[in-house]
């Protein structure tokens, strides 16, 4: 298959972006929420810097990268404009490469990782906003705190001086039934509200990050306020080679 030219990719992005913004807005209104409550993060794994920079010119303001190596390689070519989050599986030995390059780490899946991020941030005089990742489907293949453990985990992470807990993030299991999916999102929303209600010091609990290309409308209906969308914006990704970071 012929590779698409950048011009074709730019035009495809613009069309997709318009459609996704409309769909987000419609989903919010349908749920009785204001579209302004929902933040769109573009998941930019495998997307070249040229295409990301075009997307930023078209108005995109937040991107999320998954792989440390890819983030490091792309960074010099990225326009400085978009806010950047890390959303992929992060190993403790890669923390130092991520901390200076993103404004938030959404994928904090263990106390150990939170501790290492905090220690590193303390050493460079920063505080890193983080989300606690919840393994809402209790899947062995996924990392994250179990739904039972996350409340206590947030309280513990909140005691670390180099991080600030700003909310929760989840990737639910692949569901055949939309009601099953809805249930996972709604469990996440309940956890989010419960933890927020505890008003834990050094935590803000403003962000509930859930919903991707295939399910963001359901996620918004169930209370997500940050959706992470990749393929619906940038097109289908090429097959990924196995990597220890995903
Ligand atoms: C790739 C990715 C997304 C976006 O997935 P799409 O299905 O392409 O929209 C969202 N969140 C995370 C953590 C991802 O790795």
PDB file of C-alpha atoms and ligand atoms in Angstrom:
ATOM      1  CA  UNK A   1       0.000   0.000   0.000  1.00  0.00           C
ATOM      2  CA  UNK A   2       1.217   3.504  -0.820  1.00  0.00           C
ATOM      3  CA  UNK A   3       2.074   5.681   2.153  1.00  0.00           C
ATOM      4  CA  UNK A   4      -0.164   8.679   2.436  1.00  0.00           C
ATOM      5  CA  UNK A   5       1.472  12.042   1.740  1.00  0.00           C
ATOM      6  CA  UNK A   6       1.629  14.587   4.525  1.00  0.00           C
ATOM      7  CA  UNK A   7      -0.886  16.775   2.696  1.00  0.00           C
ATOM      8  CA  UNK A   8      -3.334  13.892   2.641  1.00  0.00           C
ATOM      9  CA  UNK A   9      -2.721  13.204   6.314  1.00  0.00           C
ATOM     10  CA  UNK A  10      -3.184  16.879   7.205  1.00  0.00           C
ATOM     11  CA  UNK A  11      -6.480  17.047   5.315  1.00  0.00           C
ATOM     12  CA  UNK A  12      -7.676  13.800   6.885  1.00  0.00           C
ATOM     13  CA  UNK A  13      -6.802  15.101  10.341  1.00  0.00           C
ATOM     14  CA  UNK A  14      -8.730  18.331   9.819  1.00  0.00           C
ATOM     15  CA  UNK A  15     -11.820  16.452   8.766  1.00  0.00           C
ATOM     16  CA  UNK A  16     -11.540  13.942  11.619  1.00  0.00           C
ATOM     17  CA  UNK A  17     -10.858  16.663  14.168  1.00  0.00           C
ATOM     18  CA  UNK A  18     -13.986  18.565  13.212  1.00  0.00           C
ATOM     19  CA  UNK A  19     -16.063  15.400  13.385  1.00  0.00           C
ATOM     20  CA  UNK A  20     -14.631  14.336  16.767  1.00  0.00           C
ATOM     21  CA  UNK A  21     -15.158  17.787  18.310  1.00  0.00           C
ATOM     22  CA  UNK A  22     -18.773  17.661  17.160  1.00  0.00           C
ATOM     23  CA  UNK A  23     -19.219  14.148  18.509  1.00  0.00           C
ATOM     24  CA  UNK A  24     -17.737  15.174  21.879  1.00  0.00           C
ATOM     25  CA  UNK A  25     -19.999  18.176  22.002  1.00  0.00           C
ATOM     26  CA  UNK A  26     -23.066  16.100  21.130  1.00  0.00           C
ATOM     27  CA  UNK A  27     -22.221  13.422  23.677  1.00  0.00           C
ATOM     28  CA  UNK A  28     -21.766  16.068  26.375  1.00  0.00           C
ATOM     29  CA  UNK A  29     -25.049  17.768  25.568  1.00  0.00           C
ATOM     30  CA  UNK A  30     -26.868  14.477  25.488  1.00  0.00           C
ATOM     31  CA  UNK A  31     -25.556  13.806  28.996  1.00  0.00           C
ATOM     32  CA  UNK A  32     -26.705  17.244  30.132  1.00  0.00           C
ATOM     33  CA  UNK A  33     -23.139  18.486  30.400  1.00  0.00           C
ATOM     34  CA  UNK A  34     -21.365  21.430  28.847  1.00  0.00           C
ATOM     35  CA  UNK A  35     -18.983  20.539  26.006  1.00  0.00           C
ATOM     36  CA  UNK A  36     -16.388  22.792  27.691  1.00  0.00           C
ATOM     37  CA  UNK A  37     -16.142  20.293  30.518  1.00  0.00           C
ATOM     38  CA  UNK A  38     -14.562  17.737  28.221  1.00  0.00           C
ATOM     39  CA  UNK A  39     -10.873  17.905  27.334  1.00  0.00           C
ATOM     40  CA  UNK A  40      -9.687  16.183  24.193  1.00  0.00           C
ATOM     41  CA  UNK A  41      -6.261  14.577  24.385  1.00  0.00           C
ATOM     42  CA  UNK A  42      -4.869  13.328  21.081  1.00  0.00           C
ATOM     43  CA  UNK A  43      -3.064  10.019  21.550  1.00  0.00           C
ATOM     44  CA  UNK A  44      -0.134  10.531  19.216  1.00  0.00           C
ATOM     45  CA  UNK A  45       1.757   7.227  19.364  1.00  0.00           C
ATOM     46  CA  UNK A  46       3.232   6.419  15.929  1.00  0.00           C
ATOM     47  CA  UNK A  47       2.104   9.822  14.585  1.00  0.00           C
ATOM     48  CA  UNK A  48       5.021  11.766  13.065  1.00  0.00           C
ATOM     49  CA  UNK A  49       5.917  15.174  14.484  1.00  0.00           C
ATOM     50  CA  UNK A  50       4.934  16.852  11.188  1.00  0.00           C
ATOM     51  CA  UNK A  51       1.373  15.596  11.525  1.00  0.00           C
ATOM     52  CA  UNK A  52       1.219  16.515  15.218  1.00  0.00           C
ATOM     53  CA  UNK A  53       2.461  20.010  14.434  1.00  0.00           C
ATOM     54  CA  UNK A  54      -0.183  20.399  11.770  1.00  0.00           C
ATOM     55  CA  UNK A  55      -2.826  19.251  14.259  1.00  0.00           C
ATOM     56  CA  UNK A  56      -1.611  21.881  16.705  1.00  0.00           C
ATOM     57  CA  UNK A  57      -1.903  24.569  14.048  1.00  0.00           C
ATOM     58  CA  UNK A  58      -5.462  23.417  13.509  1.00  0.00           C
ATOM     59  CA  UNK A  59      -6.242  23.985  17.164  1.00  0.00           C
ATOM     60  CA  UNK A  60      -5.306  20.822  19.010  1.00  0.00           C
ATOM     61  CA  UNK A  61      -3.866  21.719  22.400  1.00  0.00           C
ATOM     62  CA  UNK A  62      -3.130  18.484  24.266  1.00  0.00           C
ATOM     63  CA  UNK A  63      -1.263  15.380  23.174  1.00  0.00           C
ATOM     64  CA  UNK A  64      -0.406  12.136  24.942  1.00  0.00           C
ATOM     65  CA  UNK A  65       2.524   9.878  24.192  1.00  0.00           C
ATOM     66  CA  UNK A  66       2.850   6.232  25.258  1.00  0.00           C
ATOM     67  CA  UNK A  67       6.406   5.244  24.707  1.00  0.00           C
ATOM     68  CA  UNK A  68       9.374   6.874  26.328  1.00  0.00           C
ATOM     69  CA  UNK A  69      11.701   6.275  23.420  1.00  0.00           C
ATOM     70  CA  UNK A  70       9.243   7.680  20.912  1.00  0.00           C
ATOM     71  CA  UNK A  71       8.657  10.740  23.082  1.00  0.00           C
ATOM     72  CA  UNK A  72      12.384  11.357  23.384  1.00  0.00           C
ATOM     73  CA  UNK A  73      12.931  10.948  19.649  1.00  0.00           C
ATOM     74  CA  UNK A  74      10.012  13.127  18.551  1.00  0.00           C
ATOM     75  CA  UNK A  75      10.408  15.874  21.096  1.00  0.00           C
ATOM     76  CA  UNK A  76      13.015  18.006  19.291  1.00  0.00           C
ATOM     77  CA  UNK A  77      10.715  18.178  16.263  1.00  0.00           C
ATOM     78  CA  UNK A  78       7.502  18.976  18.114  1.00  0.00           C
ATOM     79  CA  UNK A  79       6.088  22.458  18.209  1.00  0.00           C
ATOM     80  CA  UNK A  80       6.370  23.669  21.811  1.00  0.00           C
ATOM     81  CA  UNK A  81       2.704  24.619  21.847  1.00  0.00           C
ATOM     82  CA  UNK A  82       0.710  21.583  22.851  1.00  0.00           C
ATOM     83  CA  UNK A  83       0.433  20.487  26.428  1.00  0.00           C
ATOM     84  CA  UNK A  84       1.905  17.013  26.767  1.00  0.00           C
ATOM     85  CA  UNK A  85       0.929  14.099  28.950  1.00  0.00           C
ATOM     86  CA  UNK A  86       2.464  10.678  29.298  1.00  0.00           C
ATOM     87  CA  UNK A  87      -0.204   7.958  28.986  1.00  0.00           C
ATOM     88  CA  UNK A  88       1.697   4.708  28.455  1.00  0.00           C
ATOM     89  CA  UNK A  89       3.148   2.067  30.694  1.00  0.00           C
ATOM     90  CA  UNK A  90       6.081   3.638  32.504  1.00  0.00           C
ATOM     91  CA  UNK A  91       8.954   1.725  34.015  1.00  0.00           C
ATOM     92  CA  UNK A  92      10.695   3.271  36.989  1.00  0.00           C
ATOM     93  CA  UNK A  93      14.057   3.357  35.230  1.00  0.00           C
ATOM     94  CA  UNK A  94      12.585   5.596  32.497  1.00  0.00           C
ATOM     95  CA  UNK A  95      11.050   8.164  34.829  1.00  0.00           C
ATOM     96  CA  UNK A  96      13.925  10.595  34.503  1.00  0.00           C
ATOM     97  CA  UNK A  97      13.468  10.773  30.753  1.00  0.00           C
ATOM     98  CA  UNK A  98       9.788  11.576  31.032  1.00  0.00           C
ATOM     99  CA  UNK A  99       9.674  14.089  33.870  1.00  0.00           C
ATOM    100  CA  UNK A 100      11.138  17.052  31.984  1.00  0.00           C
ATOM    101  CA  UNK A 101       9.144  16.345  28.855  1.00  0.00           C
ATOM    102  CA  UNK A 102       5.518  16.217  30.023  1.00  0.00           C
ATOM    103  CA  UNK A 103       3.153  18.194  32.220  1.00  0.00           C
ATOM    104  CA  UNK A 104       1.312  15.199  33.590  1.00  0.00           C
ATOM    105  CA  UNK A 105       1.798  11.464  33.953  1.00  0.00           C
ATOM    106  CA  UNK A 106      -1.619   9.820  33.610  1.00  0.00           C
ATOM    107  CA  UNK A 107      -0.464   6.262  33.970  1.00  0.00           C
ATOM    108  CA  UNK A 108       0.754   5.902  37.557  1.00  0.00           C
ATOM    109  CA  UNK A 109       0.079   2.250  38.194  1.00  0.00           C
ATOM    110  CA  UNK A 110       1.958   1.542  41.426  1.00  0.00           C
ATOM    111  CA  UNK A 111       3.125   3.179  44.633  1.00  0.00           C
ATOM    112  CA  UNK A 112       6.687   2.395  43.681  1.00  0.00           C
ATOM    113  CA  UNK A 113       6.336   4.317  40.421  1.00  0.00           C
ATOM    114  CA  UNK A 114       4.732   7.252  42.244  1.00  0.00           C
ATOM    115  CA  UNK A 115       7.610   7.222  44.722  1.00  0.00           C
ATOM    116  CA  UNK A 116      10.254   7.244  41.992  1.00  0.00           C
ATOM    117  CA  UNK A 117       8.504  10.094  40.150  1.00  0.00           C
ATOM    118  CA  UNK A 118       8.240  12.041  43.387  1.00  0.00           C
ATOM    119  CA  UNK A 119      11.898  11.495  44.310  1.00  0.00           C
ATOM    120  CA  UNK A 120      13.048  12.553  40.868  1.00  0.00           C
ATOM    121  CA  UNK A 121      10.813  15.643  40.844  1.00  0.00           C
ATOM    122  CA  UNK A 122      12.003  16.639  44.298  1.00  0.00           C
ATOM    123  CA  UNK A 123      15.576  16.422  43.075  1.00  0.00           C
ATOM    124  CA  UNK A 124      14.797  18.823  40.231  1.00  0.00           C
ATOM    125  CA  UNK A 125      12.543  21.111  42.216  1.00  0.00           C
ATOM    126  CA  UNK A 126       9.270  20.180  40.543  1.00  0.00           C
ATOM    127  CA  UNK A 127       5.906  18.753  41.414  1.00  0.00           C
ATOM    128  CA  UNK A 128       4.452  16.420  38.809  1.00  0.00           C
ATOM    129  CA  UNK A 129       0.667  16.221  38.395  1.00  0.00           C
ATOM    130  CA  UNK A 130      -0.321  12.557  38.097  1.00  0.00           C
ATOM    131  CA  UNK A 131      -3.401  10.400  37.638  1.00  0.00           C
ATOM    132  CA  UNK A 132      -3.789   7.039  39.335  1.00  0.00           C
ATOM    133  CA  UNK A 133      -4.410   4.345  36.750  1.00  0.00           C
ATOM    134  CA  UNK A 134      -7.169   1.944  37.703  1.00  0.00           C
ATOM    135  CA  UNK A 135      -7.338  -1.586  36.347  1.00  0.00           C
ATOM    136  CA  UNK A 136     -11.108  -1.391  36.382  1.00  0.00           C
ATOM    137  CA  UNK A 137     -11.612  -4.751  34.678  1.00  0.00           C
ATOM    138  CA  UNK A 138      -9.062  -6.491  36.932  1.00  0.00           C
ATOM    139  CA  UNK A 139      -7.278  -7.760  33.841  1.00  0.00           C
ATOM    140  CA  UNK A 140      -4.007  -9.591  34.210  1.00  0.00           C
ATOM    141  CA  UNK A 141      -2.690  -8.039  31.022  1.00  0.00           C
ATOM    142  CA  UNK A 142      -3.160  -4.502  32.336  1.00  0.00           C
ATOM    143  CA  UNK A 143      -1.434  -2.553  35.020  1.00  0.00           C
ATOM    144  CA  UNK A 144      -3.077  -0.217  37.479  1.00  0.00           C
ATOM    145  CA  UNK A 145      -4.560  -0.235  40.962  1.00  0.00           C
ATOM    146  CA  UNK A 146      -7.475  -2.533  41.585  1.00  0.00           C
ATOM    147  CA  UNK A 147     -10.764  -0.752  42.243  1.00  0.00           C
ATOM    148  CA  UNK A 148     -10.539  -1.855  45.893  1.00  0.00           C
ATOM    149  CA  UNK A 149      -7.020  -0.545  46.343  1.00  0.00           C
ATOM    150  CA  UNK A 150      -7.141   2.765  44.526  1.00  0.00           C
ATOM    151  CA  UNK A 151      -8.671   4.902  47.275  1.00  0.00           C
ATOM    152  CA  UNK A 152      -5.930   4.018  49.706  1.00  0.00           C
ATOM    153  CA  UNK A 153      -3.323   4.317  46.957  1.00  0.00           C
ATOM    154  CA  UNK A 154      -4.415   7.876  46.173  1.00  0.00           C
ATOM    155  CA  UNK A 155      -4.129   8.758  49.861  1.00  0.00           C
ATOM    156  CA  UNK A 156      -0.606   7.332  49.938  1.00  0.00           C
ATOM    157  CA  UNK A 157       0.503   8.967  46.710  1.00  0.00           C
ATOM    158  CA  UNK A 158      -0.850  12.249  48.031  1.00  0.00           C
ATOM    159  CA  UNK A 159       1.675  12.103  50.880  1.00  0.00           C
ATOM    160  CA  UNK A 160       4.565  12.221  48.390  1.00  0.00           C
ATOM    161  CA  UNK A 161       5.914  15.760  48.059  1.00  0.00           C
ATOM    162  CA  UNK A 162       7.027  15.548  44.424  1.00  0.00           C
ATOM    163  CA  UNK A 163       3.671  14.623  42.894  1.00  0.00           C
ATOM    164  CA  UNK A 164       0.116  15.899  43.035  1.00  0.00           C
ATOM    165  CA  UNK A 165      -2.775  13.521  42.383  1.00  0.00           C
ATOM    166  CA  UNK A 166      -5.205  15.143  39.971  1.00  0.00           C
ATOM    167  CA  UNK A 167      -7.558  12.281  39.208  1.00  0.00           C
ATOM    168  CA  UNK A 168      -7.993   8.816  37.778  1.00  0.00           C
ATOM    169  CA  UNK A 169      -7.342   7.157  34.442  1.00  0.00           C
ATOM    170  CA  UNK A 170      -8.569   3.834  33.071  1.00  0.00           C
ATOM    171  CA  UNK A 171      -8.693   1.644  30.015  1.00  0.00           C
ATOM    172  CA  UNK A 172     -11.659  -0.706  30.422  1.00  0.00           C
ATOM    173  CA  UNK A 173     -11.636  -4.222  28.998  1.00  0.00           C
ATOM    174  CA  UNK A 174     -12.839  -4.805  25.469  1.00  0.00           C
ATOM    175  CA  UNK A 175     -16.561  -5.433  25.878  1.00  0.00           C
ATOM    176  CA  UNK A 176     -18.995  -7.004  23.482  1.00  0.00           C
ATOM    177  CA  UNK A 177     -21.930  -5.569  25.345  1.00  0.00           C
ATOM    178  CA  UNK A 178     -22.277  -1.815  25.576  1.00  0.00           C
ATOM    179  CA  UNK A 179     -23.934  -2.152  28.977  1.00  0.00           C
ATOM    180  CA  UNK A 180     -20.912  -3.980  30.300  1.00  0.00           C
ATOM    181  CA  UNK A 181     -18.678  -1.166  29.069  1.00  0.00           C
ATOM    182  CA  UNK A 182     -21.027   1.397  30.557  1.00  0.00           C
ATOM    183  CA  UNK A 183     -20.771  -0.388  33.882  1.00  0.00           C
ATOM    184  CA  UNK A 184     -16.965  -0.122  33.933  1.00  0.00           C
ATOM    185  CA  UNK A 185     -17.092   3.580  33.132  1.00  0.00           C
ATOM    186  CA  UNK A 186     -19.763   4.136  35.721  1.00  0.00           C
ATOM    187  CA  UNK A 187     -17.720   2.273  38.367  1.00  0.00           C
ATOM    188  CA  UNK A 188     -14.818   4.567  37.531  1.00  0.00           C
ATOM    189  CA  UNK A 189     -17.010   7.625  37.914  1.00  0.00           C
ATOM    190  CA  UNK A 190     -18.219   6.404  41.286  1.00  0.00           C
ATOM    191  CA  UNK A 191     -14.642   5.827  42.500  1.00  0.00           C
ATOM    192  CA  UNK A 192     -13.698   9.273  41.217  1.00  0.00           C
ATOM    193  CA  UNK A 193     -16.578  10.965  43.069  1.00  0.00           C
ATOM    194  CA  UNK A 194     -15.938   8.962  46.256  1.00  0.00           C
ATOM    195  CA  UNK A 195     -12.232   9.815  46.342  1.00  0.00           C
ATOM    196  CA  UNK A 196     -12.861  13.437  45.425  1.00  0.00           C
ATOM    197  CA  UNK A 197     -15.359  13.601  48.284  1.00  0.00           C
ATOM    198  CA  UNK A 198     -12.647  12.608  50.743  1.00  0.00           C
ATOM    199  CA  UNK A 199     -10.806  15.859  49.988  1.00  0.00           C
ATOM    200  CA  UNK A 200      -7.408  14.292  50.530  1.00  0.00           C
ATOM    201  CA  UNK A 201      -4.654  16.884  51.089  1.00  0.00           C
ATOM    202  CA  UNK A 202      -2.336  17.418  48.135  1.00  0.00           C
ATOM    203  CA  UNK A 203      -4.859  15.949  45.709  1.00  0.00           C
ATOM    204  CA  UNK A 204      -7.293  17.786  43.469  1.00  0.00           C
ATOM    205  CA  UNK A 205      -9.204  14.951  41.785  1.00  0.00           C
ATOM    206  CA  UNK A 206     -10.426  17.058  38.878  1.00  0.00           C
ATOM    207  CA  UNK A 207      -9.672  14.698  36.021  1.00  0.00           C
ATOM    208  CA  UNK A 208     -11.401  11.493  35.038  1.00  0.00           C
ATOM    209  CA  UNK A 209      -9.512  10.254  31.984  1.00  0.00           C
ATOM    210  CA  UNK A 210     -11.361   7.512  30.131  1.00  0.00           C
ATOM    211  CA  UNK A 211     -12.711   6.860  26.666  1.00  0.00           C
ATOM    212  CA  UNK A 212     -10.853   6.233  23.399  1.00  0.00           C
ATOM    213  CA  UNK A 213     -11.827   6.209  19.707  1.00  0.00           C
ATOM    214  CA  UNK A 214     -14.264   3.342  20.031  1.00  0.00           C
ATOM    215  CA  UNK A 215     -15.989   4.309  23.234  1.00  0.00           C
ATOM    216  CA  UNK A 216     -15.518   7.986  24.120  1.00  0.00           C
ATOM    217  CA  UNK A 217     -19.209   8.802  23.747  1.00  0.00           C
ATOM    218  CA  UNK A 218     -20.128   6.164  26.327  1.00  0.00           C
ATOM    219  CA  UNK A 219     -17.333   7.413  28.593  1.00  0.00           C
ATOM    220  CA  UNK A 220     -18.643  10.986  28.378  1.00  0.00           C
ATOM    221  CA  UNK A 221     -22.157   9.783  29.135  1.00  0.00           C
ATOM    222  CA  UNK A 222     -20.751   8.161  32.275  1.00  0.00           C
ATOM    223  CA  UNK A 223     -18.771  11.166  33.477  1.00  0.00           C
ATOM    224  CA  UNK A 224     -15.381  11.263  31.738  1.00  0.00           C
ATOM    225  CA  UNK A 225     -13.954  14.767  31.448  1.00  0.00           C
ATOM    226  CA  UNK A 226     -10.829  13.868  29.496  1.00  0.00           C
ATOM    227  CA  UNK A 227     -10.958  11.541  26.499  1.00  0.00           C
ATOM    228  CA  UNK A 228      -7.869  10.103  24.799  1.00  0.00           C
ATOM    229  CA  UNK A 229      -8.387   9.681  21.072  1.00  0.00           C
ATOM    230  CA  UNK A 230      -5.863   8.350  18.581  1.00  0.00           C
ATOM    231  CA  UNK A 231      -6.972   6.406  15.528  1.00  0.00           C
ATOM    232  CA  UNK A 232     -10.191   8.352  14.941  1.00  0.00           C
ATOM    233  CA  UNK A 233      -8.102  11.506  14.606  1.00  0.00           C
ATOM    234  CA  UNK A 234      -4.979  10.273  12.836  1.00  0.00           C
ATOM    235  CA  UNK A 235      -6.135   7.117  11.063  1.00  0.00           C
ATOM    236  CA  UNK A 236      -5.369   3.509  11.730  1.00  0.00           C
ATOM    237  CA  UNK A 237      -1.930   2.947  13.237  1.00  0.00           C
ATOM    238  CA  UNK A 238       0.603   0.687  11.562  1.00  0.00           C
ATOM    239  CA  UNK A 239       1.041  -2.653  13.332  1.00  0.00           C
ATOM    240  CA  UNK A 240       3.252  -2.088  16.356  1.00  0.00           C
ATOM    241  CA  UNK A 241       6.264  -4.150  17.069  1.00  0.00           C
ATOM    242  CA  UNK A 242       6.315  -5.748  20.471  1.00  0.00           C
ATOM    243  CA  UNK A 243       7.879  -3.489  23.066  1.00  0.00           C
ATOM    244  CA  UNK A 244       8.434  -3.715  26.771  1.00  0.00           C
ATOM    245  CA  UNK A 245       6.764  -0.365  27.201  1.00  0.00           C
ATOM    246  CA  UNK A 246       3.267  -1.128  25.993  1.00  0.00           C
TER     247      UNK A 246
HETATM  248  C1  LIG B   1      -3.487   4.473  21.968  1.00  0.00           C
HETATM  249  C2  LIG B   1      -4.122   4.926  23.223  1.00  0.00           C
HETATM  250  C3  LIG B   1      -5.320   5.650  23.196  1.00  0.00           C
HETATM  251  C4  LIG B   1      -6.079   5.960  21.939  1.00  0.00           C
HETATM  252  O1  LIG B   1      -6.571   4.807  21.342  1.00  0.00           O
HETATM  253  P1  LIG B   1      -7.471   4.867  20.020  1.00  0.00           P
HETATM  254  O2  LIG B   1      -8.299   3.657  20.100  1.00  0.00           O
HETATM  255  O3  LIG B   1      -6.544   4.885  18.869  1.00  0.00           O
HETATM  256  O4  LIG B   1      -8.273   6.119  20.097  1.00  0.00           O
HETATM  257  C5  LIG B   1      -5.829   6.075  24.415  1.00  0.00           C
HETATM  258  N1  LIG B   1      -5.214   5.809  25.582  1.00  0.00           N
HETATM  259  C6  LIG B   1      -4.075   5.123  25.634  1.00  0.00           C
HETATM  260  C7  LIG B   1      -3.446   4.869  26.958  1.00  0.00           C
HETATM  261  C8  LIG B   1      -3.497   4.664  24.471  1.00  0.00           C
HETATM  262  O5  LIG B   1      -2.373   3.955  24.523  1.00  0.00           O
END
